Amino acid sequence: MSKIAPDRRRLLGQLGAAASLLTLGGCDAFDGVLGVGDPVHNFLRKANVLTREAQRAIQGPAPMAREYPASAIREGQRPNGSTDPQTDDYLAIQKDDFAGYRLQVTGLVDKPLSLSLNELRAMPSRTQITRHDCVEGWSCIAQWTGVQLSRVLDRAGIKPAARYVVFRCYDSMDDTLSDQTLYYESIDLISARHPQTILAYGLNGQALPIANGAPLRVRIEQQLGYKMAKYIRAIEIVDSFAKIAGGNGGYWEDRGYDWYAGS
Amino acid sequence: MTHWVWAVTLFFMVTSGLQIFNAHPILYLGQQSGFGDKQYLGPQAGHGNKQFNNTILDIHAERHEGGIVGVTSILGHDFDTTGLLGMSGSKDQPIYQAFPEWATIPSYFDLATGRVIHFFFAWILVPTWCVWLCASVINGHLWHDIVPKLSDLRLLPGDIISHLRLEFPRKRSYNVLQKLSYAAILILVIPGMILTGLTMSPGVDSAWPWLLDVFGGRQTARLLHFCGMLVIVLFFVVHIVMVIAAGPINEMRSMITGWYRGDDPEAAGGGA
Ligand code: HEM
């Protein structure tokens, strides 16, 4: 079998040509079609349904997120997004240290509720040390205390048509203070009824700080941080979120992020 | 044919992955991220531990006396990477991204779109790999052409020497170095990328918590995922060099039609 040594000079020339070809085809070639709201983006985004169904299939009925020992808490819970809301309504409840706060539970329920912090604290509580995964890529372990969302739902009694739980928040991410930009999020009833899904009022053994969502935020341990709405003002039970704000089921979802945030 | 599915998929996985990386261009070891002295010391300062720093890699921009520079910090050692990492673009229009615009999709910072692309192509990549694996096991490609055999390993020194001398044997079957690198990518790196990718998903961790133990935590999985990306990029660069060295026309023919014409006329015949 013969071997042919290629002309080395020709080889280097070809390498140079290939290198310049590569730099010509820079990645901005796709910018025009892929952005948030473009049809291509919306098409690729459909894979999220596949992801949700696949994850639910391997999860089984009550997949428990890992709970860590106390020694795994190494630092304060890093806050993100809004950390000090300035809307009038929020400043008003903040003034008396949330004594006048009421969680409203409305929508497709038998009995609308209006619960004070003390009433929520009087319900059976759950404490869990879990890992918070931010969509940006970092993680932080902390201890959360609160009441299981399923208990609140059961107290209100949800109607058969109910499909989603929507969290309405006090904070506005853009500080333009128009209704459209108030933070909101939604989850389905599978996530809502998960035993680790809690409305948290305590963090690392203390009252939930403002930076982390006081007086009340939700923990959804199978999904990423942006799902876990802070500064919750009301819980609305709905059969569709198509008519809420941008219609995608959440503040970040309206800005191109996936509705199912399990990956 | 699957060759081009691989090429397109990996191209989008790498470029959208770098887009995702840019959202938080810091890698850590373990379950979580130790923010060191950048951590939040609010009302829960009692729980804070300023020493908790498990950073391995940190790409950022920094203000120095002479202006702003791009810095890549590996295990606490800083390297000036202005123009490529941490800060790129032109003097008038500097861009403060970890990886530069030409390496990410979209070129501007858009984490939402980066993730949408990454997960779409992950759904292409996983079936492609499964199909490739099944087909290679069934038709024997895996054992004959990919997995290196003992007799191959004996040829290894000679193969390395001839590569170093920029001589490339034109044989129909893969040579030993080729076999080793294809085996490493297809049997180790690709499944490794899939598994570390799954480990970063909180929904998957709830279903399969053992993944966290296999990889030593979510943040270690992210670190390994990044290293796997580097291996794939390195493989790509070497692959292109080799294809050009071996004669692009013939290689193209084999990639498209599956037939590679060897120098030995009698050996001409079926390929991959
Ligand atoms: C084989 C080709 C792949 C390449 C080159 C690649 C590359 C990357 C890169 C560079 C990142 C940024 C974070 C980091 O550096 O680790 C990333 C993030 C990510 N990748 Fe991949 N990836 C690949 C395949 C996959 C697959 C198959 C999955 C899913 C099963 C996946 C899931 C993820 C997830 C969930 C993230 C986000 C992690 C975060 O929050 O930062 N990747 N990928």
Coordinates of C-alpha atoms and ligand atoms in Angstrom, one line a residue:
Chain A
M1 CA 0.0 0.0 0.0
S2 CA 1.5 3.3 -1.0
K3 CA 1.5 6.4 1.1
I4 CA 1.5 9.9 -0.5
A5 CA 2.9 12.8 1.4
P6 CA 0.9 15.8 0.4
D7 CA 2.6 18.9 -0.7
R8 CA 3.0 20.7 2.6
R9 CA 3.0 24.2 1.1
R10 CA -0.3 23.4 -0.6
L11 CA -1.7 22.1 2.7
L12 CA -0.9 25.4 4.5
G13 CA -2.5 27.4 1.7
Q14 CA -5.7 25.4 2.0
L15 CA -5.7 25.8 5.8
G16 CA -5.5 29.6 5.3
A17 CA -8.3 29.5 2.9
A18 CA -10.5 27.5 5.2
A19 CA -9.7 29.8 8.2
S20 CA -10.8 32.9 6.2
L21 CA -14.0 31.1 5.1
L22 CA -14.9 30.3 8.7
T23 CA -14.5 34.0 9.8
L24 CA -16.6 35.1 6.9
G25 CA -19.5 33.0 8.1
G26 CA -19.9 34.8 11.5
C27 CA -22.8 34.0 13.7
D28 CA -24.7 37.2 13.1
A29 CA -26.0 35.6 9.9
F30 CA -28.9 34.2 11.9
D31 CA -29.7 37.4 13.9
G32 CA -32.5 38.4 11.6
V33 CA -34.7 35.4 11.9
L34 CA -34.1 34.0 15.4
G35 CA -35.0 36.9 17.7
V36 CA -37.8 36.9 20.3
G37 CA -41.2 37.1 18.4
D38 CA -39.8 35.9 15.1
P39 CA -41.6 32.9 13.5
V40 CA -38.4 30.7 13.6
H41 CA -38.0 31.4 17.3
N42 CA -41.6 30.5 17.9
F43 CA -41.2 27.3 16.0
L44 CA -38.1 26.2 17.8
R45 CA -39.8 27.1 21.1
K46 CA -42.4 24.3 20.6
A47 CA -39.7 21.8 21.7
N48 CA -40.5 23.0 25.2
V49 CA -43.7 21.0 25.1
L50 CA -41.7 17.9 24.3
T51 CA -39.3 18.7 27.2
R52 CA -42.2 19.1 29.6
E53 CA -43.9 15.8 28.6
A54 CA -40.6 13.9 28.6
Q55 CA -39.7 15.3 32.1
R56 CA -43.1 14.5 33.4
A57 CA -42.9 11.0 32.0
I58 CA -39.6 10.2 33.8
Q59 CA -40.6 12.1 37.0
G60 CA -43.6 9.9 38.0
P61 CA -46.3 11.3 40.3
A62 CA -44.3 13.1 43.0
P63 CA -40.7 13.5 42.0
M64 CA -38.9 15.0 45.0
A65 CA -36.1 17.5 44.5
R66 CA -33.1 16.7 46.6
E67 CA -33.2 18.2 50.1
Y68 CA -29.8 19.0 51.5
P69 CA -28.4 18.9 55.1
A70 CA -28.1 22.2 57.0
S71 CA -24.3 22.2 56.4
A72 CA -24.9 22.8 52.7
I73 CA -26.1 26.3 53.5
R74 CA -22.9 28.2 52.8
E75 CA -24.0 31.8 52.1
G76 CA -27.1 34.0 52.0
Q77 CA -29.6 33.3 49.3
R78 CA -28.5 35.4 46.3
P79 CA -31.4 37.7 45.2
N80 CA -32.1 38.4 41.5
G81 CA -34.6 40.3 39.4
S82 CA -36.5 42.8 41.6
T83 CA -34.8 43.2 45.0
D84 CA -36.5 46.4 46.3
P85 CA -39.9 47.1 44.7
Q86 CA -40.9 50.7 44.6
T87 CA -44.6 50.4 43.5
D88 CA -47.0 52.4 45.7
D89 CA -49.0 49.4 46.7
Y90 CA -45.8 47.6 47.8
L91 CA -44.5 50.5 49.8
A92 CA -47.9 50.8 51.5
I93 CA -47.8 47.2 52.8
Q94 CA -44.1 47.4 53.6
K95 CA -44.7 50.4 56.0
D96 CA -46.2 48.4 58.8
D97 CA -43.9 45.4 58.2
F98 CA -46.6 43.6 56.2
A99 CA -49.1 43.5 59.1
G100 CA -51.9 44.7 56.7
Y101 CA -50.9 42.3 53.9
R102 CA -53.6 40.0 52.6
L103 CA -53.0 37.2 50.1
Q104 CA -56.0 37.1 47.7
V105 CA -57.1 33.8 46.2
T106 CA -59.5 34.3 43.3
G107 CA -60.7 33.0 40.0
L108 CA -62.1 29.5 39.5
V109 CA -62.6 28.7 43.2
D110 CA -65.6 27.8 45.3
K111 CA -64.6 30.2 48.1
P112 CA -62.3 33.2 47.4
L113 CA -59.9 33.8 50.2
S114 CA -58.1 36.7 51.7
L115 CA -55.4 35.5 54.1
S116 CA -53.1 37.5 56.4
L117 CA -49.5 36.4 57.1
N118 CA -50.5 35.2 60.5
E119 CA -53.3 33.0 59.0
L120 CA -50.8 31.5 56.5
R121 CA -48.3 30.9 59.4
A122 CA -51.0 29.2 61.4
M123 CA -51.5 26.6 58.7
P124 CA -49.3 23.4 58.8
S125 CA -45.8 24.4 57.6
R126 CA -43.1 22.7 55.6
T127 CA -39.4 23.5 55.8
Q128 CA -37.0 22.3 53.1
I129 CA -33.3 22.9 52.3
T130 CA -33.2 23.0 48.5
R131 CA -31.0 24.2 45.6
H132 CA -32.2 27.3 43.7
D133 CA -31.2 27.1 40.1
C134 CA -31.2 30.4 38.2
V135 CA -31.8 30.5 34.5
E136 CA -28.5 32.4 34.2
G137 CA -26.6 29.3 35.3
W138 CA -25.8 29.7 39.0
S139 CA -27.1 27.7 42.0
C140 CA -27.6 28.5 45.7
I141 CA -28.7 26.3 48.6
A142 CA -31.0 27.7 51.3
Q143 CA -33.7 26.7 53.7
W144 CA -37.3 27.7 52.9
T145 CA -40.3 27.6 55.2
G146 CA -43.9 28.1 54.2
V147 CA -47.3 26.5 53.6
Q148 CA -47.9 24.0 50.9
L149 CA -49.8 25.7 48.0
S150 CA -52.0 22.6 47.8
R151 CA -53.4 23.4 51.3
V152 CA -54.3 26.9 50.2
L153 CA -55.9 25.5 47.0
D154 CA -57.9 23.0 49.0
R155 CA -59.1 25.6 51.4
A156 CA -60.4 27.7 48.5
G157 CA -61.7 24.6 46.7
I158 CA -60.8 24.8 43.0
K159 CA -63.4 24.3 40.3
P160 CA -63.2 21.4 37.8
A161 CA -62.4 23.8 34.9
A162 CA -59.2 25.1 36.6
R163 CA -56.0 24.4 34.8
Y164 CA -53.4 27.0 35.9
V165 CA -52.4 28.9 39.0
V166 CA -51.3 32.5 38.2
F167 CA -49.2 34.5 40.7
R168 CA -49.8 38.2 40.6
C169 CA -47.0 40.2 42.0
Y170 CA -46.4 43.7 43.5
D171 CA -43.1 44.3 41.7
S172 CA -42.6 45.9 38.3
M173 CA -39.4 44.9 36.6
D174 CA -39.3 47.9 34.3
D175 CA -40.2 50.5 36.8
T176 CA -42.5 52.2 34.3
L177 CA -45.3 51.3 36.8
S178 CA -47.8 50.4 34.0
D179 CA -50.0 47.4 34.7
Q180 CA -48.4 45.5 31.7
T181 CA -45.0 45.2 33.3
L182 CA -46.1 43.9 36.8
Y183 CA -44.4 40.6 37.4
Y184 CA -46.5 37.5 37.0
E185 CA -46.0 33.8 36.6
S186 CA -48.1 30.7 36.0
I187 CA -47.8 26.9 36.7
D188 CA -50.1 24.0 36.0
L189 CA -51.9 22.0 38.7
I190 CA -49.2 19.2 38.7
S191 CA -46.6 21.7 39.8
A192 CA -49.0 23.5 42.0
R193 CA -50.0 20.4 43.9
H194 CA -46.4 19.1 44.3
P195 CA -45.6 18.5 48.0
Q196 CA -42.5 20.7 47.8
T197 CA -44.4 23.6 46.2
I198 CA -44.8 26.0 49.0
L199 CA -45.7 29.7 49.6
A200 CA -42.6 30.7 51.6
Y201 CA -42.6 33.3 54.3
G202 CA -39.3 32.2 55.9
L203 CA -35.7 31.9 54.6
N204 CA -32.8 30.4 56.5
G205 CA -34.7 30.5 59.8
Q206 CA -35.7 34.2 59.6
A207 CA -38.6 36.1 58.1
L208 CA -38.3 36.3 54.3
P209 CA -36.2 39.4 53.5
I210 CA -37.4 42.0 51.1
A211 CA -34.7 41.2 48.6
N212 CA -35.9 37.6 48.4
G213 CA -39.6 38.4 48.0
A214 CA -41.2 39.4 51.3
P215 CA -43.8 38.9 52.5
L216 CA -44.6 35.8 50.3
R217 CA -42.9 34.0 47.4
V218 CA -43.4 30.6 45.8
R219 CA -41.0 27.7 45.7
I220 CA -41.3 25.3 42.8
E221 CA -38.4 23.0 43.2
Q222 CA -38.7 21.2 39.8
Q223 CA -38.2 24.4 37.9
L224 CA -35.9 27.4 37.5
G225 CA -35.8 30.6 39.5
Y226 CA -37.9 32.8 37.2
K227 CA -40.9 30.6 37.9
M228 CA -40.8 31.3 41.6
A229 CA -42.6 34.6 41.8
K230 CA -41.7 36.9 44.6
Y231 CA -43.8 39.7 46.3
I232 CA -47.0 37.7 45.6
R233 CA -50.1 39.8 45.9
A234 CA -52.8 37.4 44.6
I235 CA -53.2 33.9 43.4
E236 CA -55.7 33.5 40.5
I237 CA -57.0 30.1 39.4
V238 CA -57.7 30.2 35.6
D239 CA -58.4 27.8 32.7
S240 CA -56.2 29.8 30.3
F241 CA -53.6 32.5 30.5
A242 CA -53.9 33.5 26.9
K243 CA -55.5 36.9 27.8
I244 CA -53.1 37.8 30.6
A245 CA -50.4 40.4 29.6
G246 CA -48.5 39.1 26.6
G247 CA -50.4 35.8 26.7
N248 CA -47.4 33.5 27.3
G249 CA -48.0 32.8 30.9
G250 CA -45.3 34.9 32.6
Y251 CA -43.2 38.0 32.6
W252 CA -40.1 36.3 31.2
E253 CA -42.2 34.0 29.0
D254 CA -43.6 37.2 27.3
R255 CA -39.9 38.0 26.6
G256 CA -39.0 34.7 24.9
Y257 CA -38.3 32.3 27.8
D258 CA -39.8 28.8 27.9
W259 CA -43.1 28.4 29.9
Y260 CA -42.0 25.0 31.3
A261 CA -38.8 25.9 33.2
G262 CA -37.7 22.4 34.2
S263 CA -34.5 22.6 32.1
Chain B
M1 CA -25.7 11.5 5.6
T2 CA -25.8 11.6 9.4
H3 CA -22.4 13.4 9.2
W4 CA -24.2 16.6 8.2
V5 CA -26.8 16.3 10.8
W6 CA -24.0 16.0 13.3
A7 CA -22.2 19.0 11.8
V8 CA -25.3 21.3 11.8
T9 CA -26.4 20.2 15.3
L10 CA -23.1 20.6 16.9
F11 CA -22.6 24.0 15.3
F12 CA -25.8 25.3 16.9
M13 CA -25.2 23.5 20.2
V14 CA -21.8 25.2 20.6
T15 CA -22.8 28.7 19.5
S16 CA -26.1 28.7 21.5
G17 CA -24.2 27.1 24.4
L18 CA -21.8 30.0 24.4
Q19 CA -24.7 32.4 24.4
I20 CA -26.0 30.6 27.5
F21 CA -22.6 30.7 29.1
N22 CA -22.4 34.5 28.6
A23 CA -25.4 35.0 30.9
H24 CA -23.2 33.9 33.9
P25 CA -19.7 33.4 32.6
I26 CA -18.4 31.8 35.8
L27 CA -17.9 28.1 36.5
Y28 CA -17.8 26.5 39.9
L29 CA -17.1 23.1 41.5
G30 CA -19.8 21.3 43.5
Q31 CA -23.6 21.6 44.0
Q32 CA -23.8 25.4 44.1
S33 CA -22.1 28.7 43.4
G34 CA -19.8 30.2 46.1
F35 CA -19.9 33.9 45.4
G36 CA -17.0 34.8 47.7
D37 CA -16.9 38.5 48.5
K38 CA -19.4 39.2 45.7
Q39 CA -22.1 37.4 47.7
Y40 CA -25.2 38.9 49.1
L41 CA -24.8 40.1 52.7
G42 CA -28.2 41.4 53.4
P43 CA -30.3 40.7 56.5
Q44 CA -29.2 37.1 56.4
A45 CA -25.5 38.1 56.8
G46 CA -25.3 35.7 59.7
H47 CA -25.5 32.9 57.2
G48 CA -23.0 34.4 54.9
N49 CA -19.5 33.0 54.6
K50 CA -17.3 35.4 52.7
Q51 CA -14.7 32.6 52.3
F52 CA -17.1 30.4 50.3
N53 CA -15.5 30.6 46.9
N54 CA -15.5 27.6 44.6
T55 CA -14.8 29.4 41.4
I56 CA -12.8 27.6 38.7
L57 CA -13.2 29.9 35.7
D58 CA -14.4 33.5 35.6
I59 CA -14.5 35.6 32.4
H60 CA -15.2 39.3 32.9
A61 CA -14.2 42.9 32.1
E62 CA -12.2 44.9 34.6
R63 CA -11.3 48.6 34.9
H64 CA -7.5 49.0 35.0
E65 CA -5.4 52.2 35.0
G66 CA -4.9 52.1 31.3
G67 CA -8.7 51.5 30.6
I68 CA -11.0 48.5 30.6
V69 CA -9.6 45.0 29.9
G70 CA -11.0 41.6 29.3
V71 CA -9.9 39.2 32.0
T72 CA -10.0 35.4 32.0
S73 CA -9.4 34.1 35.5
I74 CA -8.5 30.4 35.8
L75 CA -8.2 29.1 39.4
G76 CA -7.5 32.6 40.6
H77 CA -4.8 33.3 37.9
D78 CA -5.7 36.2 35.7
F79 CA -4.9 36.4 32.0
D80 CA -5.5 39.5 29.9
T81 CA -7.7 38.3 27.0
T82 CA -8.9 41.7 25.7
G83 CA -10.2 41.4 22.1
L84 CA -11.3 37.8 22.6
L85 CA -12.7 37.0 26.0
G86 CA -14.4 39.4 28.5
M87 CA -14.1 42.3 26.1
S88 CA -14.2 42.4 22.4
G89 CA -15.4 44.5 19.5
S90 CA -13.7 47.6 18.3
K91 CA -12.2 50.5 20.3
D92 CA -15.2 52.8 19.6
Q93 CA -17.7 50.0 20.1
P94 CA -16.4 47.7 22.8
I95 CA -18.6 44.7 23.6
Y96 CA -18.6 43.4 27.2
Q97 CA -19.5 39.8 26.6
A98 CA -17.5 36.8 27.9
F99 CA -17.5 35.1 24.4
P100 CA -17.4 37.5 21.5
E101 CA -20.3 38.2 19.1
W102 CA -18.9 36.0 16.3
A103 CA -19.0 32.9 18.6
T104 CA -22.6 33.2 19.8
I105 CA -26.1 32.8 18.3
P106 CA -27.7 35.3 18.3
S107 CA -24.6 37.5 18.1
Y108 CA -26.0 40.0 20.6
F109 CA -26.8 39.0 24.2
D110 CA -30.2 37.0 24.2
L111 CA -30.3 34.2 26.7
A112 CA -33.9 33.4 26.0
T113 CA -33.2 32.7 22.3
G114 CA -29.9 30.9 23.1
R115 CA -31.8 28.5 25.4
V116 CA -34.6 27.9 22.9
I117 CA -32.1 27.0 20.2
H118 CA -30.0 24.9 22.5
F119 CA -33.0 22.7 23.6
F120 CA -34.4 22.4 20.2
F121 CA -31.1 21.0 18.9
A122 CA -30.7 18.9 22.0
W123 CA -33.9 17.2 20.8
I124 CA -32.2 16.5 17.4
L125 CA -28.9 15.5 18.9
V126 CA -30.2 12.8 21.3
P127 CA -32.1 10.8 18.6
T128 CA -29.3 11.2 16.1
W129 CA -26.9 9.7 18.6
C130 CA -29.2 6.9 19.5
V131 CA -29.8 6.1 15.8
W132 CA -26.1 6.2 15.1
L133 CA -25.4 3.9 18.1
C134 CA -28.0 1.3 17.1
A135 CA -27.0 1.3 13.5
S136 CA -23.3 1.1 14.3
V137 CA -23.9 -1.9 16.6
I138 CA -26.1 -3.7 14.1
N139 CA -24.0 -3.1 11.0
G140 CA -20.7 -3.6 12.8
H141 CA -19.3 -0.1 12.0
L142 CA -18.8 0.4 15.7
W143 CA -16.5 -2.6 16.2
H144 CA -14.8 -2.7 12.8
D145 CA -14.2 1.0 12.3
I146 CA -14.6 3.0 15.5
V147 CA -13.5 1.0 18.6
P148 CA -9.7 0.6 18.4
K149 CA -8.4 -2.9 18.7
L150 CA -5.2 -4.2 20.3
S151 CA -3.6 -4.6 16.9
D152 CA -4.5 -1.0 16.1
L153 CA -2.8 0.2 19.3
R154 CA 0.5 -1.4 18.1
L155 CA 0.3 0.8 15.1
L156 CA -0.2 3.9 17.2
P157 CA 3.4 5.1 17.5
G158 CA 4.0 4.9 13.8
D159 CA 0.8 6.7 13.2
I160 CA 1.6 9.5 15.5
I161 CA 5.1 9.9 13.9
S162 CA 3.6 10.0 10.4
H163 CA 1.0 12.6 11.5
L164 CA 3.7 14.7 13.1
R165 CA 5.6 14.7 9.8
L166 CA 2.4 15.9 8.1
E167 CA 2.1 12.7 6.1
F168 CA -1.4 11.3 5.9
P169 CA -1.9 7.8 4.9
R170 CA -4.8 7.4 2.4
K171 CA -6.4 4.2 3.5
R172 CA -9.9 3.1 3.2
S173 CA -10.3 2.3 6.9
Y174 CA -9.8 4.9 9.6
N175 CA -6.3 5.1 11.0
V176 CA -5.6 4.6 14.6
L177 CA -5.6 8.2 15.7
Q178 CA -8.8 8.8 13.8
K179 CA -10.4 5.8 15.5
L180 CA -9.3 6.9 18.9
S181 CA -10.7 10.4 18.4
Y182 CA -14.0 9.3 16.8
A183 CA -14.4 6.8 19.6
A184 CA -13.7 9.4 22.3
I185 CA -16.2 11.9 20.8
L186 CA -19.0 9.5 19.9
I187 CA -18.8 7.1 22.9
L188 CA -17.6 9.4 25.7
V189 CA -18.1 13.1 24.9
I190 CA -21.5 13.1 23.2
P191 CA -23.2 10.9 25.9
G192 CA -21.3 12.9 28.5
M193 CA -22.8 16.2 27.1
I194 CA -26.2 14.7 27.2
L195 CA -25.9 13.5 30.7
T196 CA -24.3 16.7 32.1
G197 CA -26.9 18.7 30.2
L198 CA -29.7 16.7 31.9
T199 CA -28.0 17.1 35.3
M200 CA -28.3 20.9 34.9
S201 CA -32.1 20.6 34.6
P202 CA -33.9 20.8 37.9
G203 CA -36.8 18.8 36.5
V204 CA -34.6 15.9 35.6
D205 CA -32.7 16.1 38.9
S206 CA -36.0 15.5 40.7
A207 CA -36.6 12.4 38.6
W208 CA -33.0 11.1 38.6
P209 CA -31.3 12.6 41.7
W210 CA -28.4 10.1 41.2
L211 CA -27.2 12.2 38.3
L212 CA -26.1 14.8 40.9
D213 CA -24.0 12.1 42.6
V214 CA -22.5 10.8 39.3
F215 CA -21.2 14.3 38.3
G216 CA -20.6 15.7 41.8
G217 CA -23.3 18.4 41.8
R218 CA -25.1 20.7 39.4
Q219 CA -22.3 23.2 39.1
T220 CA -19.6 20.5 38.5
A221 CA -21.9 19.2 35.8
R222 CA -21.9 22.7 34.2
L223 CA -18.1 22.8 34.4
L224 CA -17.8 19.4 32.7
H225 CA -20.4 20.4 30.1
F226 CA -18.2 23.4 29.3
C227 CA -15.0 21.2 29.1
G228 CA -16.9 18.8 26.8
M229 CA -17.7 21.8 24.6
L230 CA -14.0 22.7 24.4
V231 CA -13.1 19.1 23.4
I232 CA -15.8 19.2 20.6
V233 CA -14.4 22.5 19.3
L234 CA -10.8 21.1 19.4
F235 CA -12.0 18.0 17.6
F236 CA -13.7 20.2 15.0
V237 CA -10.5 22.2 14.3
V238 CA -8.3 19.1 14.0
H239 CA -11.0 17.4 11.9
I240 CA -11.0 20.3 9.4
V241 CA -7.2 20.3 9.3
M242 CA -7.1 16.6 8.6
V243 CA -9.8 16.6 6.0
I244 CA -7.9 19.3 4.1
A245 CA -4.6 17.4 4.5
A246 CA -6.1 14.2 3.2
G247 CA -7.5 15.8 0.1
P248 CA -10.9 17.5 0.4
I249 CA -12.4 16.1 -2.9
N250 CA -12.0 12.5 -1.9
E251 CA -13.2 13.1 1.7
M252 CA -16.2 15.0 0.5
R253 CA -17.1 12.1 -1.8
S254 CA -16.9 9.7 1.2
M255 CA -18.8 11.9 3.5
I256 CA -21.6 12.4 1.0
T257 CA -21.7 9.1 -0.7
G258 CA -20.1 6.9 2.0
W259 CA -17.4 5.8 -0.5
Y260 CA -13.7 6.6 0.0
R261 CA -11.3 6.0 -2.8
G262 CA -8.0 4.6 -1.4
D263 CA -4.6 4.8 -3.1
D264 CA -4.7 1.1 -3.4
P265 CA -6.8 0.4 -6.5
E266 CA -7.8 -3.1 -5.5
A267 CA -9.1 -1.9 -2.1
A268 CA -11.7 0.4 -3.6
G269 CA -15.1 -0.4 -2.1
G270 CA -17.7 0.1 0.5
G271 CA -17.1 2.8 3.2
A272 CA -18.8 4.0 6.3
Ligands
HEM1 C1 -23.1 18.1 22.4 C2 -23.2 19.3 22.2 C3 -23.4 20.4 23.3 C4 -22.6 21.4 23.5 C5 -21.4 21.8 22.7 C6 -23.2 22.2 24.6 C7 -22.6 23.4 25.1 C8 -23.1 24.1 26.1 C9 -22.5 25.3 26.7 C10 -21.2 25.9 26.3 C11 -23.3 25.7 27.7 C12 -23.1 26.9 28.6 C13 -22.9 26.5 30.1 C14 -21.7 25.7 30.2 O1 -20.6 26.2 29.8 O2 -21.7 24.6 30.7 C15 -24.5 24.9 27.8 C16 -25.5 25.0 28.6 C17 -26.5 24.1 28.8 N1 -26.7 22.9 28.1 FE1 -25.5 22.2 26.6 N2 -24.3 21.6 25.1 C18 -24.5 20.4 24.3 C19 -25.5 19.5 24.5 C20 -26.5 19.6 25.4 C21 -27.6 18.6 25.6 C22 -27.7 17.4 24.7 C23 -28.4 19.1 26.6 C24 -29.6 18.5 27.2 C25 -29.8 17.2 27.4 C26 -27.8 20.3 27.1 C27 -28.3 21.1 28.1 C28 -27.8 22.3 28.5 C29 -28.4 23.0 29.6 C30 -29.6 22.7 30.4 C31 -27.6 24.2 29.7 C32 -27.9 25.4 30.7 C33 -27.0 25.3 31.9 C34 -27.0 26.6 32.6 O3 -28.0 27.0 33.2 O4 -26.0 27.3 32.4 N3 -26.7 20.6 26.3 N4 -24.3 23.9 26.8

